[in-house]
Structures are given as structure tokens and as C-alpha cells.
PDB file of C-alpha atoms in Angstrom:
ATOM      1  CA  MET J   1      44.807  38.057  -9.159  1.00 46.00           C
ATOM      2  CA  ASP J   2      42.690  36.508  -6.406  1.00 44.00           C
ATOM      3  CA  PRO J   3      42.796  32.733  -5.889  1.00 41.00           C
ATOM      4  CA  PRO J   4      39.701  30.854  -7.061  1.00 40.00           C
ATOM      5  CA  VAL J   5      36.931  30.414  -4.517  1.00 42.00           C
ATOM      6  CA  ILE J   6      36.149  26.776  -3.750  1.00 43.00           C
ATOM      7  CA  ASP J   7      32.451  26.027  -3.531  1.00 46.00           C
ATOM      8  CA  PRO J   8      31.967  23.411  -0.752  1.00 46.00           C
ATOM      9  CA  VAL J   9      29.004  21.795  -2.506  1.00 44.00           C
ATOM     10  CA  SER J  10      30.105  22.096  -6.131  1.00 47.00           C
ATOM     11  CA  GLU J  11      29.970  19.225  -8.563  1.00 43.00           C
ATOM     12  CA  VAL J  12      33.714  19.483  -9.196  1.00 47.00           C
ATOM     13  CA  GLY J  13      35.034  19.977  -5.657  1.00 61.00           C
ATOM     14  CA  ASN J  14      33.561  16.945  -3.913  1.00 69.00           C
ATOM     15  CA  SER J  15      33.156  13.280  -4.730  1.00 82.00           C
ATOM     16  CA  ILE J  16      29.754  11.676  -5.174  1.00 87.00           C
ATOM     17  CA  LEU J  17      29.929  10.266  -1.631  1.00 87.00           C
ATOM     18  CA  GLN J  18      30.857  13.648  -0.182  1.00 87.00           C
ATOM     19  CA  ARG J  19      27.924  15.299  -1.983  1.00 88.00           C
ATOM     20  CA  ARG J  20      25.682  12.509  -0.628  1.00 90.00           C
ATOM     21  CA  ILE J  21      26.865  13.224   2.933  1.00 90.00           C
ATOM     22  CA  ILE J  22      26.135  16.946   2.506  1.00 91.00           C
ATOM     23  CA  GLY J  23      22.693  16.106   1.081  1.00 91.00           C
ATOM     24  CA  LEU J  24      21.883  13.809   4.019  1.00 91.00           C
ATOM     25  CA  MET J  25      22.879  16.520   6.482  1.00 91.00           C
ATOM     26  CA  ALA J  26      20.729  19.058   4.651  1.00 91.00           C
ATOM     27  CA  ALA J  27      17.824  16.597   4.957  1.00 90.00           C
ATOM     28  CA  GLY J  28      18.215  16.443   8.747  1.00 92.00           C
ATOM     29  CA  HIS J  29      20.656  13.573   9.323  1.00 93.00           C
ATOM     30  CA  ARG J  30      23.349  14.138  11.950  1.00 93.00           C
ATOM     31  CA  LEU J  31      27.076  13.413  11.858  1.00 94.00           C
ATOM     32  CA  ILE J  32      28.400  12.392  15.255  1.00 95.00           C
ATOM     33  CA  THR J  33      31.975  11.638  16.215  1.00 95.00           C
ATOM     34  CA  VAL J  34      32.768   8.129  17.434  1.00 95.00           C
ATOM     35  CA  ARG J  35      35.641   7.828  19.889  1.00 96.00           C
ATOM     36  CA  SER J  36      37.956   5.000  20.816  1.00 95.00           C
ATOM     37  CA  PRO J  37      36.983   3.616  24.242  1.00 96.00           C
ATOM     38  CA  ILE J  38      40.668   3.325  25.135  1.00 97.00           C
ATOM     39  CA  THR J  39      42.242   6.588  23.933  1.00 95.00           C
ATOM     40  CA  ARG J  40      39.089   8.756  23.621  1.00 94.00           C
ATOM     41  CA  HIS J  41      40.369  10.009  20.234  1.00 95.00           C
ATOM     42  CA  VAL J  42      37.923  10.394  17.341  1.00 94.00           C
ATOM     43  CA  VAL J  43      38.219   7.275  15.141  1.00 96.00           C
ATOM     44  CA  HIS J  44      35.396   7.813  12.641  1.00 95.00           C
ATOM     45  CA  VAL J  45      32.134   9.660  12.087  1.00 95.00           C
ATOM     46  CA  ALA J  46      28.659   8.090  12.095  1.00 95.00           C
ATOM     47  CA  VAL J  47      25.612   9.240  10.121  1.00 94.00           C
ATOM     48  CA  MET J  48      22.438   9.139  12.242  1.00 94.00           C
ATOM     49  CA  THR J  49      18.834   9.295  11.067  1.00 92.00           C
ATOM     50  CA  PRO J  50      16.699  12.210  12.260  1.00 88.00           C
ATOM     51  CA  GLU J  51      13.729   9.979  13.165  1.00 89.00           C
ATOM     52  CA  ASN J  52      15.090   7.360  15.546  1.00 87.00           C
ATOM     53  CA  ALA J  53      18.780   8.289  15.912  1.00 84.00           C
ATOM     54  CA  SER J  54      20.018   4.991  14.496  1.00 91.00           C
ATOM     55  CA  ILE J  55      23.377   4.819  12.752  1.00 92.00           C
ATOM     56  CA  ILE J  56      22.975   4.211   9.021  1.00 92.00           C
ATOM     57  CA  ASP J  57      26.567   4.690   7.840  1.00 91.00           C
ATOM     58  CA  ARG J  58      30.111   5.162   9.076  1.00 94.00           C
ATOM     59  CA  ILE J  59      32.444   7.681   7.464  1.00 93.00           C
ATOM     60  CA  PRO J  60      36.234   7.379   7.674  1.00 94.00           C
ATOM     61  CA  LEU J  61      37.911  10.180   9.576  1.00 94.00           C
ATOM     62  CA  TRP J  62      39.978  11.228   6.534  1.00 94.00           C
ATOM     63  CA  ARG J  63      36.790  11.906   4.542  1.00 93.00           C
ATOM     64  CA  ALA J  64      35.300  14.013   7.346  1.00 93.00           C
ATOM     65  CA  LYS J  65      38.563  15.977   7.558  1.00 93.00           C
ATOM     66  CA  ARG J  66      38.418  16.572   3.806  1.00 92.00           C
ATOM     67  CA  LEU J  67      34.871  17.982   4.117  1.00 92.00           C
ATOM     68  CA  ILE J  68      35.990  20.202   7.012  1.00 92.00           C
ATOM     69  CA  HIS J  69      38.944  21.437   4.959  1.00 91.00           C
ATOM     70  CA  ALA J  70      36.608  22.204   2.018  1.00 88.00           C
ATOM     71  CA  GLY J  71      34.382  24.234   4.344  1.00 90.00           C
ATOM     72  CA  ALA J  72      31.310  22.042   3.855  1.00 91.00           C
ATOM     73  CA  ILE J  73      31.038  20.955   7.500  1.00 93.00           C
ATOM     74  CA  VAL J  74      32.330  22.335  10.795  1.00 94.00           C
ATOM     75  CA  PRO J  75      32.889  20.740  14.224  1.00 95.00           C
ATOM     76  CA  ASP J  76      30.351  21.919  16.819  1.00 93.00           C
ATOM     77  CA  THR J  77      33.146  23.032  19.150  1.00 91.00           C
ATOM     78  CA  GLY J  78      35.397  24.429  16.425  1.00 90.00           C
ATOM     79  CA  ASN J  79      37.929  21.635  16.984  1.00 91.00           C
ATOM     80  CA  LEU J  80      37.569  18.071  15.698  1.00 91.00           C
ATOM     81  CA  ASP J  81      39.406  16.600  18.712  1.00 91.00           C
ATOM     82  CA  SER J  82      36.760  17.856  21.153  1.00 92.00           C
ATOM     83  CA  ALA J  83      33.710  17.777  18.843  1.00 93.00           C
ATOM     84  CA  ASN J  84      30.640  15.654  19.519  1.00 93.00           C
ATOM     85  CA  GLU J  85      28.890  16.485  16.255  1.00 94.00           C
ATOM     86  CA  LEU J  86      29.768  17.875  12.831  1.00 93.00           C
ATOM     87  CA  LEU J  87      27.416  20.521  11.461  1.00 93.00           C
ATOM     88  CA  LEU J  88      26.647  21.705   7.946  1.00 92.00           C
ATOM     89  CA  SER J  89      28.500  24.989   7.492  1.00 87.00           C
ATOM     90  CA  ARG J  90      26.614  28.207   6.813  1.00 75.00           C
ATOM     91  CA  THR J  91      28.430  28.486   3.477  1.00 67.00           C
ATOM     92  CA  ALA J  92      27.320  25.029   2.351  1.00 55.00           C
ATOM     93  CA  ASN J  93      23.768  25.659   3.551  1.00 53.00           C
ATOM     94  CA  ARG J  94      23.561  29.034   1.798  1.00 51.00           C
ATOM     95  CA  ASP J  95      25.041  27.703  -1.461  1.00 51.00           C
ATOM     96  CA  ARG J  96      22.709  24.724  -1.474  1.00 49.00           C
ATOM     97  CA  PHE J  97      19.461  26.498  -0.576  1.00 44.00           C
ATOM     98  CA  GLY J  98      20.025  30.149  -1.507  1.00 45.00           C
TER      99      GLY J  98
END
């Protein structure tokens, strides 16, 4: 028997906040990584508006990692440590918009 397929944008798989993040990204908002000025490690993720590139929310790193693990978002470089932006995955985009 095959394991169940996890839908990255399903009602059951993600919290309300995670579904909100996916919805904002689908509407054109960007998720950018914010690094520590001392260690240059990613410390959290910021949500930016598409119009004027202002930060409207900050997302804890653990929540971004959970969305990456669920397959809803992907780092632009394929690796979170070197990523500048997190992108909506093709799977999440296809499931949301057909």
C-alpha cells in the first residue's frame, strides 16, 4: 500500500497561518530570508508587499521550515542556508489554481 500523499495547501495539513502565508504568496507577496548581521545565518523570514516592497510580517524560521518540509514553498537556491527568497512550489501553485 502506498503512503498517503500530503497536499501542501490542504485544509488539514497546514495551520490557518500557514494557509494565509501560501495565499499571500499566491497573491504576489514575497518571502525573503533575513540574516543575522553577525553570523550571516538565516534567523527568520519576512513577508514583503508586491507594491512597495515593505515588510508586513515576520515569520519564525521553524514555520518556514515546516512549509518547506510540506512542499508548499521552496528556497530559490534549493538550500535554505544560501537562499535569498522562498518561492511558492509548483505543486502548491498547481493544487491551488488548477
